[in-house]
Tab-separated table of C-alpha atoms in Angstrom:
chain	number	residue	atom	x	y	z
A	10	MET	CA	-30.131	80.461	206.293
A	11	VAL	CA	-27.811	81.559	203.516
A	12	VAL	CA	-25.253	78.845	204.355
A	13	LYS	CA	-27.916	76.161	204.398
A	14	ASP	CA	-29.446	76.990	200.991
A	15	PHE	CA	-26.678	78.987	199.312
A	16	LYS	CA	-27.352	77.716	195.751
A	17	ALA	CA	-31.044	78.711	195.741
A	18	ILE	CA	-30.350	82.106	197.479
A	19	THR	CA	-27.694	83.112	194.971
A	20	SER	CA	-30.116	82.696	192.100
A	21	THR	CA	-32.601	85.164	193.508
A	22	GLU	CA	-33.013	88.828	192.548
A	23	GLY	CA	-32.329	89.939	196.089
A	24	TRP	CA	-28.887	88.299	195.990
A	25	LYS	CA	-28.055	90.079	192.738
A	26	ILE	CA	-29.098	93.429	194.141
A	27	MET	CA	-27.205	92.864	197.401
A	28	LYS	CA	-24.134	91.754	195.370
A	29	ARG	CA	-24.058	95.061	193.533
A	30	ALA	CA	-24.884	97.290	196.505
A	31	ASN	CA	-22.617	95.574	199.134
A	32	PRO	CA	-19.724	93.464	197.655
A	33	ALA	CA	-18.131	93.203	201.099
A	34	LEU	CA	-21.287	91.473	202.507
A	35	GLU	CA	-21.269	89.102	199.506
A	36	GLN	CA	-17.572	88.243	200.212
A	37	GLU	CA	-18.363	87.668	203.900
A	38	LEU	CA	-21.294	85.371	203.071
A	39	VAL	CA	-19.240	83.427	200.541
A	40	GLU	CA	-16.451	82.953	203.098
A	41	SER	CA	-19.015	81.724	205.629
A	42	VAL	CA	-20.268	79.134	203.161
A	43	VAL	CA	-16.689	77.971	202.440
A	44	ASP	CA	-15.865	77.769	206.156
A	45	GLU	CA	-19.005	75.807	206.914
A	46	ASP	CA	-18.223	73.426	204.031
A	47	SER	CA	-14.692	72.946	205.376
A	48	ARG	CA	-16.025	72.243	208.946
A	49	LYS	CA	-18.500	69.715	207.485
A	50	GLN	CA	-15.715	67.991	205.511
A	51	GLU	CA	-13.561	67.921	208.676
A	52	ARG	CA	-16.365	66.376	210.746
A	53	LEU	CA	-16.973	63.675	208.030
A	54	ARG	CA	-13.234	62.942	207.917
A	55	LYS	CA	-13.143	62.491	211.747
A	56	VAL	CA	-16.223	60.210	211.614
A	57	GLU	CA	-14.550	58.059	208.974
A	58	GLU	CA	-11.309	58.026	210.916
A	59	ARG	CA	-13.151	56.987	214.101
A	60	LYS	CA	-14.879	54.167	212.148
A	61	VAL	CA	-11.403	52.841	211.132
A	62	TYR	CA	-10.182	52.799	214.749
A	63	LEU	CA	-13.403	51.153	215.901
A	64	GLN	CA	-12.940	48.444	213.209
A	65	LEU	CA	-9.424	47.900	214.473
A	66	HIS	CA	-10.738	47.591	218.031
A	67	GLU	CA	-13.305	45.021	216.871
A	68	ALA	CA	-10.564	43.123	215.029
A	69	MET	CA	-8.505	43.043	218.235
A	70	GLU	CA	-11.529	41.721	220.136
A	71	ALA	CA	-12.179	39.073	217.454
A	72	LEU	CA	-8.496	38.143	217.352
A	73	LEU	CA	-8.537	37.520	221.139
A	74	HIS	CA	-11.749	35.590	220.788
A	75	ILE	CA	-10.389	33.303	218.110
A	76	CYS	CA	-7.091	32.704	219.857
A	77	ARG	CA	-8.471	32.336	223.363
A	78	ASP	CA	-11.919	30.711	222.915
A	79	GLY	CA	-12.065	29.597	219.358
A	80	CYS	CA	-14.763	30.438	216.822
A	81	ARG	CA	-16.727	27.869	214.909
A	82	THR	CA	-13.909	26.245	212.914
A	83	ILE	CA	-10.792	27.994	214.008
A	84	GLY	CA	-9.109	28.507	217.382
A	85	PRO	CA	-6.563	27.230	219.837
A	86	ARG	CA	-5.468	23.583	219.687
A	87	ASP	CA	-6.743	22.920	223.180
A	88	LYS	CA	-10.331	23.713	222.348
A	89	VAL	CA	-12.992	21.559	220.774
A	90	LEU	CA	-14.590	23.664	218.007
A	91	LYS	CA	-18.135	23.409	216.821
A	92	GLY	CA	-18.314	23.977	213.036
A	93	SER	CA	-22.071	24.048	213.149
A	94	GLN	CA	-22.153	26.719	215.806
A	95	VAL	CA	-24.528	29.643	215.173
A	96	ALA	CA	-23.102	32.886	213.831
A	97	CYS	CA	-20.532	34.582	215.965
A	98	ASN	CA	-21.344	37.726	217.927
A	99	PHE	CA	-18.142	39.452	216.928
A	100	PRO	CA	-18.714	41.482	213.712
A	101	ALA	CA	-15.137	41.207	212.554
A	102	CYS	CA	-14.781	37.517	213.291
A	103	LYS	CA	-15.768	36.127	209.924
A	104	GLY	CA	-13.316	38.306	207.997
A	105	LEU	CA	-10.554	37.732	210.517
A	106	GLU	CA	-11.183	33.972	210.497
A	107	ALA	CA	-10.599	33.988	206.688
A	108	LEU	CA	-7.502	36.155	207.150
A	109	VAL	CA	-6.065	33.754	209.718
A	110	ARG	CA	-6.690	30.857	207.478
A	111	HIS	CA	-5.039	32.582	204.577
A	112	PHE	CA	-2.048	33.594	206.726
A	113	SER	CA	-1.544	30.031	207.919
A	114	ASN	CA	-1.604	28.571	204.366
A	115	CYS	CA	-0.091	31.331	202.246
A	116	LYS	CA	2.896	30.240	200.176
A	117	THR	CA	4.129	33.759	199.377
A	118	ARG	CA	6.828	34.194	202.001
A	119	VAL	CA	8.651	37.241	200.697
A	120	PRO	CA	8.603	40.543	202.579
A	121	GLY	CA	5.872	42.774	201.231
A	122	GLY	CA	4.723	40.001	198.903
A	123	CYS	CA	1.163	39.302	200.088
A	124	VAL	CA	-1.209	42.082	201.020
A	125	HIS	CA	-3.377	39.776	203.181
A	126	CYS	CA	-0.421	38.431	205.147
A	127	LYS	CA	0.978	41.958	205.598
A	128	ARG	CA	-2.388	42.948	207.119
A	129	MET	CA	-2.288	39.956	209.426
A	130	TRP	CA	1.239	40.856	210.548
A	131	GLN	CA	0.075	44.370	211.266
A	132	LEU	CA	-2.917	43.140	213.365
A	133	LEU	CA	-0.628	40.832	215.307
A	134	GLU	CA	1.807	43.641	215.974
A	135	LEU	CA	-1.030	45.978	217.022
A	136	HIS	CA	-2.327	43.356	219.363
A	137	SER	CA	1.046	42.849	221.027
A	138	ARG	CA	1.342	46.654	221.511
A	139	MET	CA	-1.997	46.667	223.273
A	140	CYS	CA	-1.519	43.417	225.227
A	141	ASN	CA	-0.662	43.749	228.898
A	142	GLU	CA	0.013	40.061	229.539
A	143	PRO	CA	2.334	38.799	226.799
A	144	ASP	CA	3.550	35.833	228.907
A	145	LEU	CA	-0.051	34.495	229.349
A	146	CYS	CA	-1.386	35.645	225.966
A	147	LYS	CA	-2.624	33.005	223.510
A	148	VAL	CA	-2.350	35.247	220.461
A	149	PRO	CA	0.442	33.963	218.216
A	150	LEU	CA	3.723	35.964	218.140
A	151	CYS	CA	2.611	38.380	220.895
A	152	ARG	CA	5.835	37.900	222.904
A	153	HIS	CA	7.885	38.022	219.658
A	154	PHE	CA	6.508	41.465	218.761
A	155	LYS	CA	7.052	42.686	222.386
A	156	GLU	CA	10.699	41.738	222.063
A	157	LYS	CA	10.930	43.276	218.591
A	158	MET	CA	9.617	46.603	219.943
A	159	GLN	CA	12.807	46.993	221.962
A	160	GLN	CA	14.744	47.315	218.684
A	161	GLN	CA	12.498	49.649	216.794
A	162	SER	CA	13.295	53.248	215.919
A	163	LYS	CA	11.731	56.043	217.889
A	164	LYS	CA	9.882	57.171	214.740
A	165	ASP	CA	8.201	53.820	214.333
A	166	GLU	CA	7.551	53.576	217.998
A	167	ALA	CA	5.792	56.951	218.003
A	168	LYS	CA	3.504	55.898	215.075
A	169	TRP	CA	2.539	52.708	216.782
A	170	LYS	CA	1.827	54.507	220.084
A	171	LEU	CA	-0.441	56.993	218.302
A	172	LEU	CA	-2.310	54.136	216.658
A	173	VAL	CA	-2.688	52.221	219.952
A	174	SER	CA	-4.000	55.354	221.714
A	175	LYS	CA	-6.552	55.970	218.986
A	176	VAL	CA	-7.789	52.341	219.019
A	177	ILE	CA	-8.078	52.482	222.820
A	178	SER	CA	-9.981	55.790	222.565
A	179	ALA	CA	-12.402	54.112	220.086
A	180	LYS	CA	-12.863	51.317	222.599
A	181	LYS	CA	-13.586	53.792	225.438
A	182	ALA	CA	-16.096	55.597	223.194
A	183	LEU	CA	-18.137	52.434	223.075
A	184	GLY	CA	-19.019	53.156	226.679
A	185	PRO	CA	-19.486	50.996	229.729
A	186	PHE	CA	-22.852	49.660	228.575
A	187	SER	CA	-21.803	48.038	225.379
A	188	ALA	CA	-22.144	44.221	225.264
A	189	ARG	CA	-18.424	43.672	224.573
A	190	HIS	CA	-17.314	45.910	227.374
A	191	ALA	CA	-19.615	44.076	229.847
A	192	GLY	CA	-18.031	40.778	228.843
A	193	LEU	CA	-21.268	39.477	227.309
A	194	LEU	CA	-19.789	38.613	223.935
């Protein structure tokens, strides 16, 4: 009760009397409030972190969708695309579609020059690290990044492995009954 409504309780006469009579109890209660606040902040941080990994998972699904099936106005050369097609079921598709368009037309070709292109490079590399079929994959540069992985430092490799495991965990957290997992999207 004290932790939930600490501000209101500390303004009461009872609190003031307890504070004078038992400073150790006051200290213990204050520490409990601080601990609870820290746990709450940690839970919020983990929820936000999980959202990021889930967004990356959705971006990977949308990237595969665009490169394999095509989406409205963008996709593989061997597919006939329907520009008037209804909205796509992949939440990340619209943003990724714009990112792919920018990436293909960007004139800034210096390393670290364009934030959008850098993001696209990172998505392509993340995909390649998650892809189990680079020889059959239709995502651009998948094989290139697989080959590049052989030359990376162990430190970089460890960071990417951690990211891949977190994105895969987010995917598994969706559960077996999600529409994407069942292949309905």
